[in-house]
Amino acid sequence: MKFDDNGLIPAIVQHARSGEVLMLGYMNEDALRQTTESGLVTFWSRSRGRLWQKGETSGNVLRLVELRQDCDGDALLVLAEPAGPTCHTGEPSCFHRALDGSPVERAPASQILTELADVIARRAAERPAGSYTTKLLDGGVDRIGKKIGEEAAEVIIAAKNGAPSELAWELSDLLYHSLVLLEQQGVPLEAIWRELRRRHGA
């Protein structure tokens, strides 16, 4: 790889599952080594003049999934799983403003499914009291499956009634409960994407 005259290389961080670009940082050889050894993304802070593990104070670490170099070897792509918002402003991505400073919608819109799956996974790990998701997970396949059956029937009724807003509402419920089932069964959302790509390519 080609480090610049200051011994640095730009590192673009991308959400490993949704594909959203999260931030840009710089790594030197030590930061790159620490990232690969610890599994937590670490940069060289140009302002502080030291190694900086993302999330060392906020807890919003970036867990390394994969490292790639570009075709010229002078930039890195860091695929990572974020544990909370990446930007210091509290936004999920540092790239949340247009050139005029106005907020921009995060893309793609379908990314909400990944975000929702992340929330469900956190509920599964933490099991907060009073959480509907926790109750579903505690009820297992029987409880979740019952809700999926109910929501599927309501989707059909909404479609038969010719009610677009009702259909969107009921399909949202069906998707949510399906994501809970995936979490309960230990099946990642990416398995669905892979199967859809396989079918599309057939």
Phi, psi and omega in degrees: 000156184253104174275151182283187184297339178266007179077023184243156175222133179292141181232112179270126181260128181235138175299124188297334184254318183274337182086359181292136175283125187261318183192171173236131176224183179231141178238144165255185183298323179294318180295320179295318179296316181295323178299313183289325182283322184270335185080004177244129187294127183232140181240173167258118179279114180290328181284325182263346178066038180204168174294144183220113175278121181303127178088010183296335176252323183276337186086355181274067183286165173245115181271122185294134173249315183200149174243136176227148173252153180281177188297333179265354179073018182244017175205153180243146169248122181252111176271123187217160173256115180279138175258074184108182181297142181275321184284145180293345178281350185098356176283149179299326181233148176290339183265068184245012180229145174282176182300330180274004178092353181285149180292148179243152177285137179289143183236152353282162182298330181292351180299339180302331179295319177295318180297317180295319177298323178296318179296316180298320179297322178294320178297321180295324181282320187266334181048057180294140179295141178085356180281131178297321179298319177300316180298318178297313181297321178294330180283347177071197184301321183300311183290316181294316181298321177300317180292322179296319177298316179297315182293323178298319178296321180291328175298315180296317180298317180298320179293318179296328179281353182062041183247095184303315182292322177294321179297317179298319180298310184290324177293326176297317176299317181296318179296316179302309182294329176293322177294323176297318178297318178301316179296316181297328182270355180073027179256118181289151178303328181298335177296326178289317179300316181298319180293320178295320177295320179300316180293321181295326181277352182284000000 
